[in-house]
Amino acid sequence: MTEQPVFLSNDVVARPLSYDDLIPRLEEVLGKFSRSDSSDVVQPVRSVIPIKNHSGFLGMMPAYIAHEDTLCMKMVAFYRREENLNLPSTQATVLLFNPEYGNVTVVMDGTDITHKRTAAVSAISAKLLMPAQSDVLCILGCGHQAFSHYEIFTQLFSFKEVRVWSRRLETAERFAAGVPGPVKVFSSAKEAVHGADIIVTVTTSSEPVLFGEWVKPGAHVAAVGACRPDWRELDDVLMRDAVIYVDSRDGAAVESGDIILSGADVFAELGEVLNGTRPALRNKTTVFKSLGMGIQDAVAAKLVFDKWKSSQ
Ligand SMILES: NC(=O)C1=CN([C@@H]2O[C@H](COP(=O)(O)OP(=O)(O)OC[C@H]3O[C@@H](n4cnc5c(N)ncnc54)[C@H](O)[C@@H]3O)[C@@H](O)[C@H]2O)C=CC1
Ligand SMILES: O=C(O)C1=NCCCC1
């Protein structure tokens, strides 16, 4: 009944977690989350405490998915890392519980889960909201999330051009050398963004890095960084002019500086678009403001554990 929990290291977690498995599961759970009549999915807004001495935060992300009886908690520490490139900006651990007894059955490194489920949700937003003809992908920020976003976006879609920019040119050059396909490195974000159909922002910046006046009308932006109420990646012009989609309205109202400080209205949750209760306004400039959700980690962790068990 209360056996010792299994520990799965990041190598073990990363192997079985494929985007092909992840995307349909994420679409399903996002849809359920956004149904007002559904009690199948329980997930409060993340509770976050500051780690004052280290410019960091610790987020607790519990989730319960009743129909598959998955009880999960991710704990994620994240930091503002403008200066110190040798320290990680995000560290996550995922726990799976036995829902009947309440004991922890599995402890997993949450690194790969966090990289892949975040990129997969951005890709879902792009599938729904990017212009029908999307030739140019631009990624601002060249860290871990940039790699996972590059991986899934180039797997799912065909771009004629992939562009990158980061605060430091050498980081962008290292990124370009580390991915399998051709990438154009830019030393200016404005030039990188010019004419792009999809823009992914994956920086640890707390100030805007993307400005509305640079963005091509009709483009889609997946905004992944700036997960604190006083942090920004996007300026007021973009937030005012674009149609804003989020993963969770409740989360966005509490955690997203881009939404709170610009006063922008949220048009829809991604789950509402997946359910067909709100439209995907593909012809307009759209922003998907991602904050991350415990249910996303729960479905990813369940996939990993089921595959691991069947391989034993
Ligand atoms: N929405 C979600 O579900 C999730 C969001 N995140 C957030 O995504 C962002 C990226 O995460 P990682 O790739 O893991 O971080 P990372 O530390 O690996 O990479 C961050 C990148 O941003 C660049 N950068 C830092 N400050 C900048 C500035 N002022 N202007 C432009 N570029 C700057 C760095 O040079 C680096 O290339 C973070 O803000 C993180 O908190 C992370 C996980 C999940
Ligand atoms: O959902 C997550 O995981 C994270 N969200 C925002 C900040 C870092 C991790």
mmCIF file of C-alpha atoms and ligand atoms in Angstrom:
data_model
loop_
_atom_site.group_PDB
_atom_site.id
_atom_site.type_symbol
_atom_site.label_atom_id
_atom_site.label_comp_id
_atom_site.label_asym_id
_atom_site.label_seq_id
_atom_site.Cartn_x
_atom_site.Cartn_y
_atom_site.Cartn_z
ATOM 1 C CA MET A 1 0.000 0.000 0.000
ATOM 2 C CA THR A 2 2.702 2.517 0.922
ATOM 3 C CA GLU A 3 5.715 1.266 -0.993
ATOM 4 C CA GLN A 4 8.693 3.522 -1.434
ATOM 5 C CA PRO A 5 8.188 5.967 -4.324
ATOM 6 C CA VAL A 6 9.983 5.253 -7.585
ATOM 7 C CA PHE A 7 12.410 7.967 -8.699
ATOM 8 C CA LEU A 8 12.645 8.706 -12.440
ATOM 9 C CA SER A 9 15.623 10.809 -13.482
ATOM 10 C CA ASN A 10 15.454 13.227 -16.396
ATOM 11 C CA ASP A 11 17.066 10.695 -18.803
ATOM 12 C CA VAL A 12 14.336 8.186 -18.034
ATOM 13 C CA VAL A 13 11.566 10.801 -18.242
ATOM 14 C CA ALA A 14 12.785 12.291 -21.532
ATOM 15 C CA ARG A 15 12.972 9.024 -23.487
ATOM 16 C CA PRO A 16 9.286 8.080 -23.694
ATOM 17 C CA LEU A 17 7.782 11.567 -23.843
ATOM 18 C CA SER A 18 6.863 12.201 -27.484
ATOM 19 C CA TYR A 19 4.956 15.137 -28.915
ATOM 20 C CA ASP A 20 2.691 12.734 -30.809
ATOM 21 C CA ASP A 21 1.460 11.325 -27.507
ATOM 22 C CA LEU A 22 1.455 14.619 -25.680
ATOM 23 C CA ILE A 23 -0.517 16.858 -28.053
ATOM 24 C CA PRO A 24 -3.845 14.967 -28.101
ATOM 25 C CA ARG A 25 -3.722 14.485 -24.320
ATOM 26 C CA LEU A 26 -3.060 18.195 -23.780
ATOM 27 C CA GLU A 27 -5.841 19.182 -26.166
ATOM 28 C CA GLU A 28 -8.254 16.909 -24.315
ATOM 29 C CA VAL A 29 -7.380 18.216 -20.851
ATOM 30 C CA LEU A 30 -7.340 21.890 -21.901
ATOM 31 C CA GLY A 31 -10.813 21.400 -23.363
ATOM 32 C CA LYS A 32 -12.088 19.792 -20.166
ATOM 33 C CA PHE A 33 -10.553 22.541 -18.042
ATOM 34 C CA SER A 34 -12.434 25.206 -20.004
ATOM 35 C CA ARG A 35 -15.843 23.539 -19.739
ATOM 36 C CA SER A 36 -17.748 25.348 -17.017
ATOM 37 C CA ASP A 37 -19.935 22.266 -16.424
ATOM 38 C CA SER A 38 -16.997 19.906 -15.896
ATOM 39 C CA SER A 39 -15.756 18.827 -12.461
ATOM 40 C CA ASP A 40 -13.483 16.206 -14.003
ATOM 41 C CA VAL A 41 -10.434 18.448 -13.873
ATOM 42 C CA VAL A 42 -9.439 20.253 -10.690
ATOM 43 C CA GLN A 43 -6.628 22.751 -10.787
ATOM 44 C CA PRO A 44 -6.265 25.886 -8.669
ATOM 45 C CA VAL A 45 -4.167 28.853 -9.725
ATOM 46 C CA ARG A 46 -0.520 28.115 -8.892
ATOM 47 C CA SER A 47 0.506 29.247 -5.451
ATOM 48 C CA VAL A 48 3.851 31.031 -5.566
ATOM 49 C CA ILE A 49 6.207 32.154 -2.827
ATOM 50 C CA PRO A 50 9.190 34.443 -3.392
ATOM 51 C CA ILE A 51 12.721 33.175 -2.671
ATOM 52 C CA LYS A 52 13.790 36.620 -1.667
ATOM 53 C CA ASN A 53 17.541 36.140 -1.284
ATOM 54 C CA HIS A 54 17.909 34.682 -4.779
ATOM 55 C CA SER A 55 15.488 36.647 -6.989
ATOM 56 C CA GLY A 56 13.456 33.495 -7.359
ATOM 57 C CA PHE A 57 10.015 31.986 -6.841
ATOM 58 C CA LEU A 58 8.716 28.564 -5.867
ATOM 59 C CA GLY A 59 5.438 27.562 -7.492
ATOM 60 C CA MET A 60 3.201 24.712 -6.287
ATOM 61 C CA MET A 61 1.025 23.229 -9.029
ATOM 62 C CA PRO A 62 -1.428 20.537 -7.852
ATOM 63 C CA ALA A 63 -3.916 18.921 -10.243
ATOM 64 C CA TYR A 64 -6.442 16.087 -10.167
ATOM 65 C CA ILE A 65 -7.937 14.523 -13.302
ATOM 66 C CA ALA A 66 -10.848 12.370 -12.142
ATOM 67 C CA HIS A 67 -11.611 10.291 -15.249
ATOM 68 C CA GLU A 68 -8.135 8.824 -15.299
ATOM 69 C CA ASP A 69 -7.594 9.146 -11.536
ATOM 70 C CA THR A 70 -4.343 11.112 -11.865
ATOM 71 C CA LEU A 71 -3.275 13.092 -8.795
ATOM 72 C CA CYS A 72 -0.170 15.158 -9.412
ATOM 73 C CA MET A 73 1.844 18.025 -8.029
ATOM 74 C CA LYS A 74 4.655 19.894 -9.732
ATOM 75 C CA MET A 75 6.973 22.066 -7.707
ATOM 76 C CA VAL A 76 8.838 24.541 -9.833
ATOM 77 C CA ALA A 77 11.480 27.050 -8.831
ATOM 78 C CA PHE A 78 12.098 29.841 -11.315
ATOM 79 C CA TYR A 79 14.448 32.792 -11.285
ATOM 80 C CA ARG A 80 15.167 36.055 -13.002
ATOM 81 C CA ARG A 81 18.531 35.284 -14.566
ATOM 82 C CA GLU A 82 19.662 38.367 -16.421
ATOM 83 C CA GLU A 83 23.265 38.248 -15.292
ATOM 84 C CA ASN A 84 24.252 34.773 -14.183
ATOM 85 C CA LEU A 85 24.161 32.412 -17.130
ATOM 86 C CA ASN A 86 25.662 29.506 -15.183
ATOM 87 C CA LEU A 87 22.616 28.943 -13.006
ATOM 88 C CA PRO A 88 19.399 27.335 -14.276
ATOM 89 C CA SER A 89 16.377 29.608 -14.594
ATOM 90 C CA THR A 90 13.818 26.811 -13.991
ATOM 91 C CA GLN A 91 13.991 23.598 -11.900
ATOM 92 C CA ALA A 92 10.995 21.311 -11.560
ATOM 93 C CA THR A 93 10.045 18.118 -9.722
ATOM 94 C CA VAL A 94 6.822 16.227 -10.378
ATOM 95 C CA LEU A 95 5.075 13.940 -7.879
ATOM 96 C CA LEU A 96 2.410 11.377 -8.783
ATOM 97 C CA PHE A 97 0.229 10.142 -5.932
ATOM 98 C CA ASN A 98 -1.879 7.099 -5.291
ATOM 99 C CA PRO A 99 -5.191 8.986 -5.210
ATOM 100 C CA GLU A 100 -6.897 6.385 -3.030
ATOM 101 C CA TYR A 101 -4.376 6.496 -0.168
ATOM 102 C CA GLY A 102 -2.631 9.782 -0.756
ATOM 103 C CA ASN A 103 0.914 8.444 -0.744
ATOM 104 C CA VAL A 104 3.486 9.512 -3.334
ATOM 105 C CA THR A 105 4.160 6.710 -5.817
ATOM 106 C CA VAL A 106 6.545 8.433 -8.234
ATOM 107 C CA VAL A 107 8.997 11.308 -7.995
ATOM 108 C CA MET A 108 10.129 12.564 -11.408
ATOM 109 C CA ASP A 109 12.602 15.116 -12.576
ATOM 110 C CA GLY A 110 10.341 17.731 -14.177
ATOM 111 C CA THR A 111 12.851 19.278 -16.578
ATOM 112 C CA ASP A 112 11.858 17.546 -19.801
ATOM 113 C CA ILE A 113 8.171 17.571 -18.920
ATOM 114 C CA THR A 114 8.315 21.354 -18.440
ATOM 115 C CA HIS A 115 10.187 21.946 -21.690
ATOM 116 C CA LYS A 116 7.999 19.674 -23.825
ATOM 117 C CA ARG A 117 4.531 20.332 -22.458
ATOM 118 C CA THR A 118 5.080 24.094 -22.668
ATOM 119 C CA ALA A 119 6.249 23.888 -26.280
ATOM 120 C CA ALA A 120 3.416 21.492 -27.126
ATOM 121 C CA VAL A 121 0.809 23.923 -25.768
ATOM 122 C CA SER A 122 2.366 26.779 -27.775
ATOM 123 C CA ALA A 123 2.197 24.540 -30.846
ATOM 124 C CA ILE A 124 -1.489 23.887 -30.145
ATOM 125 C CA SER A 125 -2.029 27.665 -30.023
ATOM 126 C CA ALA A 126 -0.214 27.998 -33.349
ATOM 127 C CA LYS A 127 -2.260 25.218 -34.963
ATOM 128 C CA LEU A 128 -5.400 27.110 -33.996
ATOM 129 C CA LEU A 129 -4.340 30.728 -34.474
ATOM 130 C CA MET A 130 -1.425 31.180 -36.861
ATOM 131 C CA PRO A 131 -2.074 32.597 -40.352
ATOM 132 C CA ALA A 132 -3.089 29.927 -42.861
ATOM 133 C CA GLN A 133 0.079 30.690 -44.836
ATOM 134 C CA SER A 134 2.891 30.831 -42.266
ATOM 135 C CA ASP A 135 6.366 30.866 -43.758
ATOM 136 C CA VAL A 136 8.516 32.597 -41.160
ATOM 137 C CA LEU A 137 9.012 31.523 -37.542
ATOM 138 C CA CYS A 138 10.868 33.890 -35.222
ATOM 139 C CA ILE A 139 12.052 32.879 -31.745
ATOM 140 C CA LEU A 140 13.064 35.583 -29.248
ATOM 141 C CA GLY A 141 15.241 34.127 -26.477
ATOM 142 C CA CYS A 142 17.544 31.152 -27.051
ATOM 143 C CA GLY A 143 17.483 29.035 -23.893
ATOM 144 C CA HIS A 144 15.852 25.693 -23.024
ATOM 145 C CA GLN A 145 12.345 26.633 -24.082
ATOM 146 C CA ALA A 146 13.678 27.940 -27.386
ATOM 147 C CA PHE A 147 15.079 24.470 -28.146
ATOM 148 C CA SER A 148 11.852 22.623 -27.301
ATOM 149 C CA HIS A 149 9.772 25.179 -29.226
ATOM 150 C CA TYR A 150 12.086 24.909 -32.242
ATOM 151 C CA GLU A 151 11.832 21.115 -32.082
ATOM 152 C CA ILE A 152 8.049 20.874 -32.074
ATOM 153 C CA PHE A 153 7.343 23.826 -34.385
ATOM 154 C CA THR A 154 9.661 22.491 -37.075
ATOM 155 C CA GLN A 155 8.246 18.974 -36.592
ATOM 156 C CA LEU A 156 4.622 20.067 -36.975
ATOM 157 C CA PHE A 157 4.839 22.915 -39.488
ATOM 158 C CA SER A 158 6.882 23.707 -42.611
ATOM 159 C CA PHE A 159 8.602 27.074 -42.473
ATOM 160 C CA LYS A 160 10.645 28.638 -45.235
ATOM 161 C CA GLU A 161 12.700 30.479 -42.655
ATOM 162 C CA VAL A 162 13.476 30.212 -38.940
ATOM 163 C CA ARG A 163 14.946 33.268 -37.223
ATOM 164 C CA VAL A 164 16.336 33.749 -33.739
ATOM 165 C CA TRP A 165 17.381 36.613 -31.543
ATOM 166 C CA SER A 166 18.572 36.677 -27.962
ATOM 167 C CA ARG A 167 19.904 39.335 -25.649
ATOM 168 C CA ARG A 168 23.427 38.046 -26.218
ATOM 169 C CA LEU A 169 24.453 37.345 -29.790
ATOM 170 C CA GLU A 170 26.646 34.402 -28.768
ATOM 171 C CA THR A 171 23.637 32.648 -27.158
ATOM 172 C CA ALA A 172 21.716 32.948 -30.424
ATOM 173 C CA GLU A 173 24.729 31.702 -32.393
ATOM 174 C CA ARG A 174 25.117 28.734 -30.034
ATOM 175 C CA PHE A 175 21.429 27.960 -30.526
ATOM 176 C CA ALA A 176 21.737 28.076 -34.316
ATOM 177 C CA ALA A 177 24.740 25.732 -34.177
ATOM 178 C CA GLY A 178 22.866 23.336 -31.871
ATOM 179 C CA VAL A 179 19.706 22.692 -33.912
ATOM 180 C CA PRO A 180 19.462 20.393 -36.936
ATOM 181 C CA GLY A 181 18.056 22.848 -39.507
ATOM 182 C CA PRO A 182 19.027 26.246 -40.925
ATOM 183 C CA VAL A 183 18.431 29.221 -38.640
ATOM 184 C CA LYS A 184 19.104 32.920 -39.294
ATOM 185 C CA VAL A 185 20.644 34.726 -36.334
ATOM 186 C CA PHE A 186 19.716 38.390 -35.817
ATOM 187 C CA SER A 187 21.418 40.953 -33.630
ATOM 188 C CA SER A 188 18.256 43.076 -33.441
ATOM 189 C CA ALA A 189 14.867 41.813 -32.235
ATOM 190 C CA LYS A 190 13.100 44.344 -34.437
ATOM 191 C CA GLU A 191 14.771 43.027 -37.578
ATOM 192 C CA ALA A 192 14.210 39.404 -36.549
ATOM 193 C CA VAL A 193 10.490 40.014 -36.086
ATOM 194 C CA HIS A 194 9.955 41.989 -39.299
ATOM 195 C CA GLY A 195 7.505 40.072 -41.532
ATOM 196 C CA ALA A 196 7.394 36.982 -39.255
ATOM 197 C CA ASP A 197 4.166 34.957 -39.248
ATOM 198 C CA ILE A 198 4.738 33.329 -35.871
ATOM 199 C CA ILE A 199 6.745 34.816 -33.041
ATOM 200 C CA VAL A 200 7.637 32.841 -29.927
ATOM 201 C CA THR A 201 8.897 34.786 -26.904
ATOM 202 C CA VAL A 202 10.860 32.584 -24.513
ATOM 203 C CA THR A 203 13.037 34.982 -22.548
ATOM 204 C CA THR A 204 13.596 35.513 -18.843
ATOM 205 C CA SER A 205 13.195 39.245 -19.384
ATOM 206 C CA SER A 206 10.978 41.280 -17.079
ATOM 207 C CA GLU A 207 10.714 44.150 -19.597
ATOM 208 C CA PRO A 208 9.090 44.049 -23.058
ATOM 209 C CA VAL A 209 11.237 42.472 -25.778
ATOM 210 C CA LEU A 210 8.483 42.511 -28.437
ATOM 211 C CA PHE A 211 6.712 45.696 -29.548
ATOM 212 C CA GLY A 212 3.404 45.900 -31.374
ATOM 213 C CA GLU A 213 4.673 48.297 -33.999
ATOM 214 C CA TRP A 214 7.146 45.619 -35.210
ATOM 215 C CA VAL A 215 4.564 42.851 -35.581
ATOM 216 C CA LYS A 216 3.068 42.035 -38.972
ATOM 217 C CA PRO A 217 -0.756 42.358 -38.875
ATOM 218 C CA GLY A 218 -2.294 38.890 -38.632
ATOM 219 C CA ALA A 219 0.776 37.296 -37.041
ATOM 220 C CA HIS A 220 0.490 34.905 -34.100
ATOM 221 C CA VAL A 221 2.568 35.396 -30.945
ATOM 222 C CA ALA A 222 3.126 32.634 -28.393
ATOM 223 C CA ALA A 223 4.325 34.480 -25.280
ATOM 224 C CA VAL A 224 5.853 32.017 -22.841
ATOM 225 C CA GLY A 225 8.068 34.028 -20.455
ATOM 226 C CA ALA A 226 7.019 36.834 -18.046
ATOM 227 C CA CYS A 227 5.103 34.654 -15.612
ATOM 228 C CA ARG A 228 4.960 37.202 -12.793
ATOM 229 C CA PRO A 229 2.399 40.005 -12.367
ATOM 230 C CA ASP A 230 5.115 42.673 -12.706
ATOM 231 C CA TRP A 231 7.075 41.050 -15.561
ATOM 232 C CA ARG A 232 6.542 41.814 -19.241
ATOM 233 C CA GLU A 233 7.666 40.431 -22.586
ATOM 234 C CA LEU A 234 5.129 42.304 -24.750
ATOM 235 C CA ASP A 235 4.388 46.038 -24.859
ATOM 236 C CA ASP A 236 1.034 47.772 -24.368
ATOM 237 C CA VAL A 237 0.545 48.396 -28.093
ATOM 238 C CA LEU A 238 0.709 44.699 -28.919
ATOM 239 C CA MET A 239 -1.486 43.773 -25.951
ATOM 240 C CA ARG A 240 -4.049 46.411 -26.973
ATOM 241 C CA ASP A 241 -4.117 45.615 -30.703
ATOM 242 C CA ALA A 242 -4.035 41.816 -30.588
ATOM 243 C CA VAL A 243 -6.756 39.336 -29.705
ATOM 244 C CA ILE A 244 -5.608 37.728 -26.454
ATOM 245 C CA TYR A 245 -5.878 34.007 -25.734
ATOM 246 C CA VAL A 246 -4.655 32.358 -22.519
ATOM 247 C CA ASP A 247 -4.293 28.896 -21.029
ATOM 248 C CA SER A 248 -6.269 29.877 -17.902
ATOM 249 C CA ARG A 249 -8.211 33.107 -17.376
ATOM 250 C CA ASP A 250 -7.836 32.776 -13.593
ATOM 251 C CA GLY A 251 -4.090 32.251 -13.863
ATOM 252 C CA ALA A 252 -3.686 35.161 -16.280
ATOM 253 C CA ALA A 253 -5.604 37.538 -14.002
ATOM 254 C CA VAL A 254 -3.184 36.831 -11.156
ATOM 255 C CA GLU A 255 0.161 36.051 -12.801
ATOM 256 C CA SER A 256 0.537 37.741 -16.174
ATOM 257 C CA GLY A 257 2.177 41.178 -16.102
ATOM 258 C CA ASP A 258 1.472 41.508 -19.819
ATOM 259 C CA ILE A 259 -2.260 41.210 -19.175
ATOM 260 C CA ILE A 260 -2.543 42.897 -15.777
ATOM 261 C CA LEU A 261 -0.329 45.908 -16.503
ATOM 262 C CA SER A 262 -1.639 46.555 -20.017
ATOM 263 C CA GLY A 263 -5.272 46.175 -18.922
ATOM 264 C CA ALA A 264 -5.904 43.976 -21.991
ATOM 265 C CA ASP A 265 -9.075 41.900 -22.169
ATOM 266 C CA VAL A 266 -8.770 38.148 -22.481
ATOM 267 C CA PHE A 267 -10.794 36.945 -25.456
ATOM 268 C CA ALA A 268 -10.667 33.197 -24.794
ATOM 269 C CA GLU A 269 -8.928 30.255 -23.192
ATOM 270 C CA LEU A 270 -7.296 27.840 -25.597
ATOM 271 C CA GLY A 271 -9.635 25.159 -24.216
ATOM 272 C CA GLU A 272 -12.660 27.227 -25.256
ATOM 273 C CA VAL A 273 -11.352 27.344 -28.817
ATOM 274 C CA LEU A 274 -10.714 23.586 -28.722
ATOM 275 C CA ASN A 275 -14.285 23.078 -27.463
ATOM 276 C CA GLY A 276 -15.692 25.330 -30.206
ATOM 277 C CA THR A 277 -17.274 27.730 -27.700
ATOM 278 C CA ARG A 278 -15.015 30.662 -28.714
ATOM 279 C CA PRO A 279 -13.665 31.317 -32.217
ATOM 280 C CA ALA A 280 -10.072 31.142 -33.448
ATOM 281 C CA LEU A 281 -9.596 34.561 -35.057
ATOM 282 C CA ARG A 282 -6.798 33.493 -37.377
ATOM 283 C CA ASN A 283 -7.087 36.546 -39.593
ATOM 284 C CA LYS A 284 -6.346 38.925 -36.718
ATOM 285 C CA THR A 285 -3.109 39.499 -34.852
ATOM 286 C CA THR A 286 -3.290 37.022 -31.963
ATOM 287 C CA VAL A 287 -1.340 36.541 -28.744
ATOM 288 C CA PHE A 288 -1.395 33.316 -26.772
ATOM 289 C CA LYS A 289 -0.226 34.195 -23.262
ATOM 290 C CA SER A 290 1.091 30.970 -21.721
ATOM 291 C CA LEU A 291 1.667 30.625 -17.992
ATOM 292 C CA GLY A 292 1.759 26.851 -17.560
ATOM 293 C CA MET A 293 -0.765 24.650 -15.769
ATOM 294 C CA GLY A 294 -0.610 21.719 -13.368
ATOM 295 C CA ILE A 295 -2.980 19.692 -15.561
ATOM 296 C CA GLN A 296 -0.435 19.900 -18.396
ATOM 297 C CA ASP A 297 2.214 18.405 -16.108
ATOM 298 C CA ALA A 298 -0.240 15.785 -14.855
ATOM 299 C CA VAL A 299 -1.020 14.379 -18.313
ATOM 300 C CA ALA A 300 2.667 14.443 -19.271
ATOM 301 C CA ALA A 301 3.742 12.697 -16.048
ATOM 302 C CA LYS A 302 1.026 10.044 -16.435
ATOM 303 C CA LEU A 303 2.195 9.341 -19.998
ATOM 304 C CA VAL A 304 5.783 8.981 -18.827
ATOM 305 C CA PHE A 305 4.905 6.719 -15.906
ATOM 306 C CA ASP A 306 2.612 4.454 -17.930
ATOM 307 C CA LYS A 307 5.303 3.998 -20.582
ATOM 308 C CA TRP A 308 7.987 3.418 -17.981
ATOM 309 C CA LYS A 309 5.821 0.791 -16.215
ATOM 310 C CA SER A 310 5.103 -1.064 -19.432
ATOM 311 C CA SER A 311 8.849 -1.211 -20.187
ATOM 312 C CA GLN A 312 9.678 -2.856 -16.809
HETATM 313 N N1 LIG B 1 4.589 29.448 -19.748
HETATM 314 C C1 LIG B 1 5.104 28.340 -19.259
HETATM 315 O O1 LIG B 1 4.430 27.318 -19.125
HETATM 316 C C2 LIG B 1 6.544 28.316 -18.893
HETATM 317 C C3 LIG B 1 7.282 29.460 -18.939
HETATM 318 N N2 LIG B 1 8.616 29.427 -18.656
HETATM 319 C C4 LIG B 1 9.322 30.692 -18.801
HETATM 320 O O2 LIG B 1 9.917 30.717 -20.099
HETATM 321 C C5 LIG B 1 11.049 31.564 -20.094
HETATM 322 C C6 LIG B 1 12.223 30.862 -20.748
HETATM 323 O O3 LIG B 1 12.577 29.720 -19.986
HETATM 324 P P1 LIG B 1 13.932 28.920 -20.324
HETATM 325 O O4 LIG B 1 14.103 28.795 -21.776
HETATM 326 O O5 LIG B 1 13.892 27.701 -19.487
HETATM 327 O O6 LIG B 1 15.014 29.938 -19.761
HETATM 328 P P2 LIG B 1 16.558 29.998 -20.155
HETATM 329 O O7 LIG B 1 17.247 30.663 -19.019
HETATM 330 O O8 LIG B 1 17.036 28.658 -20.579
HETATM 331 O O9 LIG B 1 16.572 30.956 -21.417
HETATM 332 C C7 LIG B 1 16.201 32.307 -21.340
HETATM 333 C C8 LIG B 1 16.680 33.027 -22.574
HETATM 334 O O10 LIG B 1 16.257 34.377 -22.454
HETATM 335 C C9 LIG B 1 17.352 35.237 -22.779
HETATM 336 N N3 LIG B 1 17.172 36.487 -22.066
HETATM 337 C C10 LIG B 1 17.291 36.757 -20.765
HETATM 338 N N4 LIG B 1 17.024 38.021 -20.494
HETATM 339 C C11 LIG B 1 16.728 38.594 -21.674
HETATM 340 C C12 LIG B 1 16.372 39.888 -22.058
HETATM 341 N N5 LIG B 1 16.274 40.883 -21.189
HETATM 342 N N6 LIG B 1 16.110 40.090 -23.353
HETATM 343 C C13 LIG B 1 16.187 39.090 -24.232
HETATM 344 N N7 LIG B 1 16.541 37.852 -23.940
HETATM 345 C C14 LIG B 1 16.806 37.612 -22.671
HETATM 346 C C15 LIG B 1 18.576 34.471 -22.303
HETATM 347 O O11 LIG B 1 19.731 34.935 -22.920
HETATM 348 C C16 LIG B 1 18.190 33.065 -22.737
HETATM 349 O O12 LIG B 1 18.483 32.879 -24.101
HETATM 350 C C17 LIG B 1 11.273 31.940 -18.632
HETATM 351 O O13 LIG B 1 10.716 33.201 -18.396
HETATM 352 C C18 LIG B 1 10.486 30.894 -17.868
HETATM 353 O O14 LIG B 1 10.067 31.332 -16.591
HETATM 354 C C19 LIG B 1 9.254 28.275 -18.351
HETATM 355 C C20 LIG B 1 8.556 27.113 -18.250
HETATM 356 C C21 LIG B 1 7.147 27.036 -18.491
HETATM 357 O O1 LIG B 2 4.390 26.164 -15.677
HETATM 358 C C1 LIG B 2 5.596 26.132 -15.409
HETATM 359 O O2 LIG B 2 6.213 25.088 -15.309
HETATM 360 C C2 LIG B 2 6.288 27.416 -15.222
HETATM 361 N N1 LIG B 2 5.630 28.459 -15.425
HETATM 362 C C3 LIG B 2 6.117 29.780 -15.263
HETATM 363 C C4 LIG B 2 7.465 29.893 -14.758
HETATM 364 C C5 LIG B 2 8.331 28.734 -14.801
HETATM 365 C C6 LIG B 2 7.679 27.420 -14.862
#
